[in-house]
Short mmCIF file of C-alpha atoms in Angstrom, two decimals:
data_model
loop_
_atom_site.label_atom_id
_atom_site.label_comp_id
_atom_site.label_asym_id
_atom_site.label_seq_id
_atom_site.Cartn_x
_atom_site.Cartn_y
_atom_site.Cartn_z
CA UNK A 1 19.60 -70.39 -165.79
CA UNK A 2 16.72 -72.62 -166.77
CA UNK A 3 16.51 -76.54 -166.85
CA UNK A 4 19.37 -77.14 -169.19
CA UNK A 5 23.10 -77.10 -168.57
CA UNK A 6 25.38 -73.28 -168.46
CA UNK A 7 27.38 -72.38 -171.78
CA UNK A 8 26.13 -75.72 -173.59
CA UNK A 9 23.59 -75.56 -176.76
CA UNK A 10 23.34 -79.44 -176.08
CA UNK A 11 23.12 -81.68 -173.73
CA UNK A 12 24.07 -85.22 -174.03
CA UNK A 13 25.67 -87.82 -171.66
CA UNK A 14 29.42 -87.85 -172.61
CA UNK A 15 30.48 -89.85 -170.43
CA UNK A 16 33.72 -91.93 -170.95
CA UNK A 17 33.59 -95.56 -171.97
CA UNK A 18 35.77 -98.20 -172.06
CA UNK A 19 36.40 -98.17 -175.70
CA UNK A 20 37.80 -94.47 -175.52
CA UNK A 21 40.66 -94.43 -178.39
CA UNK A 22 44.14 -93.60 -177.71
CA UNK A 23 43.89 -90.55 -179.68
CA UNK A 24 41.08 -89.26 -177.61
CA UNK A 25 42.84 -90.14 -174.72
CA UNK A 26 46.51 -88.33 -175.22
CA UNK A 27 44.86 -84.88 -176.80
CA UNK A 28 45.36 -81.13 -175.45
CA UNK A 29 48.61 -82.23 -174.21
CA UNK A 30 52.25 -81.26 -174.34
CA UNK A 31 55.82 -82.72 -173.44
CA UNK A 32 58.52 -80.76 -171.47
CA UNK A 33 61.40 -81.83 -169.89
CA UNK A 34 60.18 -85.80 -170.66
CA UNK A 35 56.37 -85.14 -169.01
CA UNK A 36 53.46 -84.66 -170.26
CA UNK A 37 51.54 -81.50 -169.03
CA UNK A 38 48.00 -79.94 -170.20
CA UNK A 39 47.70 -78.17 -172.57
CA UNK A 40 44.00 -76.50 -172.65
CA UNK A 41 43.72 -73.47 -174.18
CA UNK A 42 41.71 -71.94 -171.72
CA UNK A 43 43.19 -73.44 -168.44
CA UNK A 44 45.92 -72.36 -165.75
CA UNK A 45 46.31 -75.90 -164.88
CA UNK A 46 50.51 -76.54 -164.74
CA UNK A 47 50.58 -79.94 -162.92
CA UNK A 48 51.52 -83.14 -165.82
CA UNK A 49 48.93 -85.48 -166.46
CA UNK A 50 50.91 -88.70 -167.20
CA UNK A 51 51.63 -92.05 -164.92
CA UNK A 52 53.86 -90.40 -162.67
CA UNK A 53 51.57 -87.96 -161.62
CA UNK A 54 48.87 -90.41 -161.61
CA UNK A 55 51.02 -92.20 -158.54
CA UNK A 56 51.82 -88.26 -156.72
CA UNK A 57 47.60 -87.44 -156.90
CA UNK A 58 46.86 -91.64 -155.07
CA UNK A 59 49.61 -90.56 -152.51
CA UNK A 60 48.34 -86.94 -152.32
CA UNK A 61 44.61 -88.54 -151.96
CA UNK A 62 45.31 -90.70 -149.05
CA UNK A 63 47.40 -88.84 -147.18
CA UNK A 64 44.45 -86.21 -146.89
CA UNK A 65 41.99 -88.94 -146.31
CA UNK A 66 44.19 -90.09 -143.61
CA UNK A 67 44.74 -86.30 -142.03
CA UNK A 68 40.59 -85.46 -141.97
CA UNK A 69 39.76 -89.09 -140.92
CA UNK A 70 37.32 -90.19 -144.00
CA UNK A 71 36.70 -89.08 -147.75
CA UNK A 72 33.67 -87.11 -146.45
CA UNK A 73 33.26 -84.72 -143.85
CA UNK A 74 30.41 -85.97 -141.01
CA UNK A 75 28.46 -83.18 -141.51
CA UNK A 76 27.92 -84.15 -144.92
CA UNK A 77 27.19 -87.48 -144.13
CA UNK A 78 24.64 -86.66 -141.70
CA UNK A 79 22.63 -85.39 -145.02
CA UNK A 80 23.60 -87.20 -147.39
CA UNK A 81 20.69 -89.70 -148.89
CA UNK A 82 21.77 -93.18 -149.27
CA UNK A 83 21.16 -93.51 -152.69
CA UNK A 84 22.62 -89.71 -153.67
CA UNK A 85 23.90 -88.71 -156.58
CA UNK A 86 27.55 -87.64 -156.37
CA UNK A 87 30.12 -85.09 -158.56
CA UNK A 88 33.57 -84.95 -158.24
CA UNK A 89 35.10 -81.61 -160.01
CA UNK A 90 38.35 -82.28 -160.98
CA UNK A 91 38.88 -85.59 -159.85
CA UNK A 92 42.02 -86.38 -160.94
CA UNK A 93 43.11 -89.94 -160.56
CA UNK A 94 39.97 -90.87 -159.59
CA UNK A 95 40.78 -92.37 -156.20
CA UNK A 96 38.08 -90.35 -154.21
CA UNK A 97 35.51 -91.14 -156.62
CA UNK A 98 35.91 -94.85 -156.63
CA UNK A 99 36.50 -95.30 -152.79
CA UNK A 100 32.88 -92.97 -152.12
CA UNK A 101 31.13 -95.36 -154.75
CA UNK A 102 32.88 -98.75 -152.40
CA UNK A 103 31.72 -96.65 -149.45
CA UNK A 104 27.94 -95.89 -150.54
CA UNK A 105 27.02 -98.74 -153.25
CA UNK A 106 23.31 -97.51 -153.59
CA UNK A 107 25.14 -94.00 -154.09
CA UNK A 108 26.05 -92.82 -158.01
CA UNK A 109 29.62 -91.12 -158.18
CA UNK A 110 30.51 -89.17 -161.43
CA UNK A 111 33.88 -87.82 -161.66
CA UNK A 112 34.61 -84.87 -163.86
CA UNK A 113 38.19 -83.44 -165.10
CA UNK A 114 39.79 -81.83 -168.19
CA UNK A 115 42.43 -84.88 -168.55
CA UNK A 116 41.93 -88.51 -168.46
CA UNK A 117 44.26 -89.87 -165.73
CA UNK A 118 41.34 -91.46 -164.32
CA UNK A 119 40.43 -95.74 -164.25
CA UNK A 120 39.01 -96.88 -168.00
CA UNK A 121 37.95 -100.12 -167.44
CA UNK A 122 38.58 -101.31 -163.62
CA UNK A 123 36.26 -99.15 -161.58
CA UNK A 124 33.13 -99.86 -159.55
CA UNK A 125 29.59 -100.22 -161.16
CA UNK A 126 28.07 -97.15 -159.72
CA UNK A 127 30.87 -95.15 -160.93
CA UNK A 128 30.92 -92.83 -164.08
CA UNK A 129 33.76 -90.31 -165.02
CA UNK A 130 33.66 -87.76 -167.69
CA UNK A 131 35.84 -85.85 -170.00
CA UNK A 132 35.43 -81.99 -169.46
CA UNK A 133 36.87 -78.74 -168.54
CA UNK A 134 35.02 -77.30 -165.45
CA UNK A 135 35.53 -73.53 -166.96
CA UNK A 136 33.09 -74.39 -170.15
CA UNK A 137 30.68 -74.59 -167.16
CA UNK A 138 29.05 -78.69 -165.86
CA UNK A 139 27.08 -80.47 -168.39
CA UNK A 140 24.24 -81.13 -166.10
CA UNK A 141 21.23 -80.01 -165.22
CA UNK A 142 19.92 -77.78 -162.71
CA UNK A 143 19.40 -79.64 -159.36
CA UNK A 144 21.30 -82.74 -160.40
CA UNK A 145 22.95 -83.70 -157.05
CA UNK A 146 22.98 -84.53 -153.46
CA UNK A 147 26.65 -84.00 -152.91
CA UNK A 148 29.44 -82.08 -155.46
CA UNK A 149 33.04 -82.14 -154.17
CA UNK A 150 35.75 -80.06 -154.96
CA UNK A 151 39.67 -80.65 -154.16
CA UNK A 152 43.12 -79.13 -154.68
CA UNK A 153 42.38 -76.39 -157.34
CA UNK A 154 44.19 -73.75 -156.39
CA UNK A 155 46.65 -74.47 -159.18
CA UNK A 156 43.47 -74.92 -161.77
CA UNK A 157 41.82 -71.87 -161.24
CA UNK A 158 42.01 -68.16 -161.77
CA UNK A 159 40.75 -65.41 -159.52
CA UNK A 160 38.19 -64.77 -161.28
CA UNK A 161 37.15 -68.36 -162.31
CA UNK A 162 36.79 -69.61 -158.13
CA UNK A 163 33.03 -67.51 -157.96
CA UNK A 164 32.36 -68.67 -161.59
CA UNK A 165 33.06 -72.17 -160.96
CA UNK A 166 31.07 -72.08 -157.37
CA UNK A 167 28.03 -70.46 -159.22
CA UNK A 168 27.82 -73.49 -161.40
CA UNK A 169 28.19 -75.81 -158.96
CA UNK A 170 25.13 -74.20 -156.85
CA UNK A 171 23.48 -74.85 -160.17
CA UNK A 172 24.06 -78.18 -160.16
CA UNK A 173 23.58 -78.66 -156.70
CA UNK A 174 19.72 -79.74 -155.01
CA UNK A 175 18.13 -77.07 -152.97
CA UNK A 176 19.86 -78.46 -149.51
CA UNK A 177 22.56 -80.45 -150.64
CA UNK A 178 26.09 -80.39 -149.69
CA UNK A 179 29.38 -79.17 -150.98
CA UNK A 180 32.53 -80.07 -149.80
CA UNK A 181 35.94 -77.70 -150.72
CA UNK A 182 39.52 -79.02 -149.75
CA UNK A 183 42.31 -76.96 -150.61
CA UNK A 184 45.94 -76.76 -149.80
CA UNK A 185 47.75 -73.25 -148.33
CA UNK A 186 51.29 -73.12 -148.98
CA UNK A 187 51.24 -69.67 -147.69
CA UNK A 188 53.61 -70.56 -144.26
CA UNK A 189 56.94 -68.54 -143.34
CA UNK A 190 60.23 -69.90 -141.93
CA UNK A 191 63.83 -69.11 -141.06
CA UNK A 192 65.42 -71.11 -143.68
CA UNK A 193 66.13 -68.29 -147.01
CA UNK A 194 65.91 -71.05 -149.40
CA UNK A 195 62.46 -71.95 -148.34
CA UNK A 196 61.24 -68.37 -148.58
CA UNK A 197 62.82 -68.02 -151.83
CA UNK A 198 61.59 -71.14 -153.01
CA UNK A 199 57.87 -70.37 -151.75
CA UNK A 200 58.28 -67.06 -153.06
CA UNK A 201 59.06 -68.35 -156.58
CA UNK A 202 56.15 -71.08 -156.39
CA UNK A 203 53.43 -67.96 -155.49
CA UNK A 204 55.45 -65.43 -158.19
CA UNK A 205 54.43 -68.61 -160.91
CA UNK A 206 50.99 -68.31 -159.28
CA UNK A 207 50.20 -64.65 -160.18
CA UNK A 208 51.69 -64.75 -163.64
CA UNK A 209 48.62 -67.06 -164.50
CA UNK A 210 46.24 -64.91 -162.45
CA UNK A 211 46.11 -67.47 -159.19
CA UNK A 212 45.54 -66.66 -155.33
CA UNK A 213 47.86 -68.45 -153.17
CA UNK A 214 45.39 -67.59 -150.38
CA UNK A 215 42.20 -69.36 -151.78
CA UNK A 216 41.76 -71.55 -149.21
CA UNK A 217 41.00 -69.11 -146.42
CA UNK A 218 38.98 -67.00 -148.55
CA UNK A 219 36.41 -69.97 -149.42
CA UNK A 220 34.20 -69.03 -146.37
CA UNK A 221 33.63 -65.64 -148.01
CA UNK A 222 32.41 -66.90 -151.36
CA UNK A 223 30.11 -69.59 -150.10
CA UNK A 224 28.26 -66.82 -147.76
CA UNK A 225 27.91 -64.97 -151.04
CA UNK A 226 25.94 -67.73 -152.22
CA UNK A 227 23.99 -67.60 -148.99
CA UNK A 228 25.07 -71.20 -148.08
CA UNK A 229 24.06 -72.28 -144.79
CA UNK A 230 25.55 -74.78 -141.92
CA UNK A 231 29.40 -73.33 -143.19
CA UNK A 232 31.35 -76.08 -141.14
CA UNK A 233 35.49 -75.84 -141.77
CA UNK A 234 38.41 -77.63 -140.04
CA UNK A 235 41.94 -77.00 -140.82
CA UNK A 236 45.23 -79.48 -140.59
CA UNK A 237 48.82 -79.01 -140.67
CA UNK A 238 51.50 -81.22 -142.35
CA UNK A 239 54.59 -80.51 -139.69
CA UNK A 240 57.40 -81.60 -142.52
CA UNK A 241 60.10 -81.22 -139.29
CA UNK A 242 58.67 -84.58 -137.79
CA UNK A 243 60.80 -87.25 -139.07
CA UNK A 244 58.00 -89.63 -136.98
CA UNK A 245 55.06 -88.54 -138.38
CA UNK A 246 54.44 -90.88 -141.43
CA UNK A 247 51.94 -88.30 -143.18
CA UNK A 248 53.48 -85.39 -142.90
CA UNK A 249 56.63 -87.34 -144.50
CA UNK A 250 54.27 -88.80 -147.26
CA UNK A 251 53.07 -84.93 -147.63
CA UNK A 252 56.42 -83.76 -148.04
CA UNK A 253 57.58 -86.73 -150.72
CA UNK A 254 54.59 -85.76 -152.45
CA UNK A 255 55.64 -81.93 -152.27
CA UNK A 256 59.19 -83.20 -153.30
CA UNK A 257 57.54 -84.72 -156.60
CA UNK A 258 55.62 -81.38 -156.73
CA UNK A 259 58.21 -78.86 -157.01
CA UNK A 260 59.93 -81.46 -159.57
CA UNK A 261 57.27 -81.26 -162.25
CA UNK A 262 56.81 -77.49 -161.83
CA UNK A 263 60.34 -77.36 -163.16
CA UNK A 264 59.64 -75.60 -166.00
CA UNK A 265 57.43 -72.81 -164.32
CA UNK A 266 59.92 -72.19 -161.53
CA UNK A 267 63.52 -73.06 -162.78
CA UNK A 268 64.55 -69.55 -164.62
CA UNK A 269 63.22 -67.95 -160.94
CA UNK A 270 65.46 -69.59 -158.61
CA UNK A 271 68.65 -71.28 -160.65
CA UNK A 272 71.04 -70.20 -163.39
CA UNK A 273 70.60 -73.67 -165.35
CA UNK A 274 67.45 -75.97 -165.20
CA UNK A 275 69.92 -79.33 -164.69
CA UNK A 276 70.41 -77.58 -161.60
CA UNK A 277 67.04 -77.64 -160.45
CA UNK A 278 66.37 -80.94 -158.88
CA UNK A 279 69.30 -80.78 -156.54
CA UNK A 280 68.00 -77.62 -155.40
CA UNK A 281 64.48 -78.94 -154.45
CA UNK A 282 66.63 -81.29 -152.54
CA UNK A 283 68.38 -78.86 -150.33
CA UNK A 284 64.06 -77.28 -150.18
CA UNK A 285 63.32 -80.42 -148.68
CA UNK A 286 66.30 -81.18 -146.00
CA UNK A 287 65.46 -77.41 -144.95
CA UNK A 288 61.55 -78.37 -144.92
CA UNK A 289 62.83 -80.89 -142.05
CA UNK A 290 65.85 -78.72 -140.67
CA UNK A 291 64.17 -75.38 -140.03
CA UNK A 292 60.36 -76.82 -140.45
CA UNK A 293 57.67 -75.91 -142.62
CA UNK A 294 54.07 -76.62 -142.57
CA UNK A 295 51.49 -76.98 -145.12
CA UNK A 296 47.95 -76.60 -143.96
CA UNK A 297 44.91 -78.27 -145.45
CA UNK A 298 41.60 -76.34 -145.41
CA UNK A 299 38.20 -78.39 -145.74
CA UNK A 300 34.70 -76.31 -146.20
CA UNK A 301 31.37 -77.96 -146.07
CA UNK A 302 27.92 -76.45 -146.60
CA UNK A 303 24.51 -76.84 -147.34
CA UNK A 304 22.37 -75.17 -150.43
CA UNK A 305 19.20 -73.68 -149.10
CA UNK A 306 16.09 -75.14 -149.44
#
């Protein structure tokens, strides 16, 4: 691929500042049912991108920092330099970006995503976020860092786009640094027929825009394609039947809030009229805890050769 960046004639540091205007900030977007959702021409992305969702991705964040026990797997840490350079694809709020930057000061953190739900002003020194759509390929070059981290695009990406996307992040990536993938399965069975149906709906929405459901235990696969080395994975479940477990609860008011804003994917699949919709996640939920339900977390590290 050369020295300069995939798909990109030129190369020039984009990155967001401060002074970004409000028009910049509220493009490719869309309203339905009083949200605002992406709108990129070129992305499967159906999750909102307003102040709402903003509060589901901080909840979402520490809840799986809490699960795994740290923001950063220990393998990764093990070789990770201390002042590395750091990518976050798709990084959403920004809350994993800014607490690796508090966590490794001499470290610089750069988070990448399509919409700009991220901090403008309050954020850490050593922390840079950027404005782009992963799929027009990283605007970076070759070998740029230690560490790139990936989490929670199942819902983001096509098929197709997961070996794409991984390509360009081995481009990006140093000759033995680390990647770290964390993605959510909602693949799980139960007794309850509304929670089957509802499941079934969610992965129906899923293949109309050309998604796997099953990403997560497939990653193994694609980073051996890539001839990664030192492929380390752990797996956790969110048990939504224990009332006493305060992340799994989290998980499933987060899952609640979910199902919610993918109203208008999954309404005309499972009731007759969408004001129906919300008290039907309800009786989803109560049958989450009833019957139980889990929803597993899968977390991949490896290491680029040398």
């Amino acid at each position: 691929m050369g020295n300069k960046p995939s798909k990109h004639k030129h190369y020039e540091d984009t990155t967001l500042k401060s002074n970004c205007t409000a028009s910049q900030r509220s493009s490719q977007s869309v309203t339905l049912d009083g949200r605002q959702y992406h709108n990129v021409s070129n992305s499967s992305y159906f999750m909102p991108r307003d102040e709402a969702e903003q509060d589901r991705l901080n909840s979402q964040h520490f809840s799986i920092k809490a699960v795994f026990g740290g923001n950063i797997m220990p393998q990764v840490l093990e070789n990770l330099p201390t002042n590395a350079k750091i990518l976050d694809i798709g990084c959403g709020s920004g809350s994993w970006v800014m607490e690796v930057a508090i966590d490794h000061p001499s470290a610089q953190v750069i988070g990448v995503d399509m919409a700009d739900m991220f901090p403008m002003t309050i954020r850490p020194e050593n922390v840079r976020f950027q404005l782009h759509n992963v799929l027009e390929g990283l605007p970076y070059e070759d070998a740029s860092f230690d560490f790139v981290h990936m989490r929670l695009m199942l819902g983001a990406l096509r098929t197709n786009e997961w070996p794409e996307v991984l390509i360009e992040i081995d481009r990006v990536l140093k000759p033995g640094g680390s990647v770290q993938l964390v993605e959510g399965d909602f693949t799980e069975t139960s007794q309850s027929p509304l929670i089957e149906k509802v499941i079934t709906a969610f992965h129906n929405a899923m293949y109309e825009r050309d998604q796997d459901p099953w990403i997560a235990s497939k990653l193994k696969t694609l980073l051996e394609q890539l001839s990664y080395e030192a492929i380390h994975v752990e797996t956790r479940k969110f048990d939504y039947s224990k009332p006493e477990d305060p992340i799994a609860q989290e998980m499933l008011w987060n899952w609640r809030n979910t199902l919610r804003t993918l109203r208008p994917a999954l309404s005309h699949r499972l009731v007759r009229h969408p004001d129906e919709f919300n008290d039907l996640v309800d009786e989803y939920i109560a049958d989450c805890t009833r019957f139980g339900w889990y929803a597993q977390m899968w977390s991949y590290c490896a290491r680029k050769p040398t």
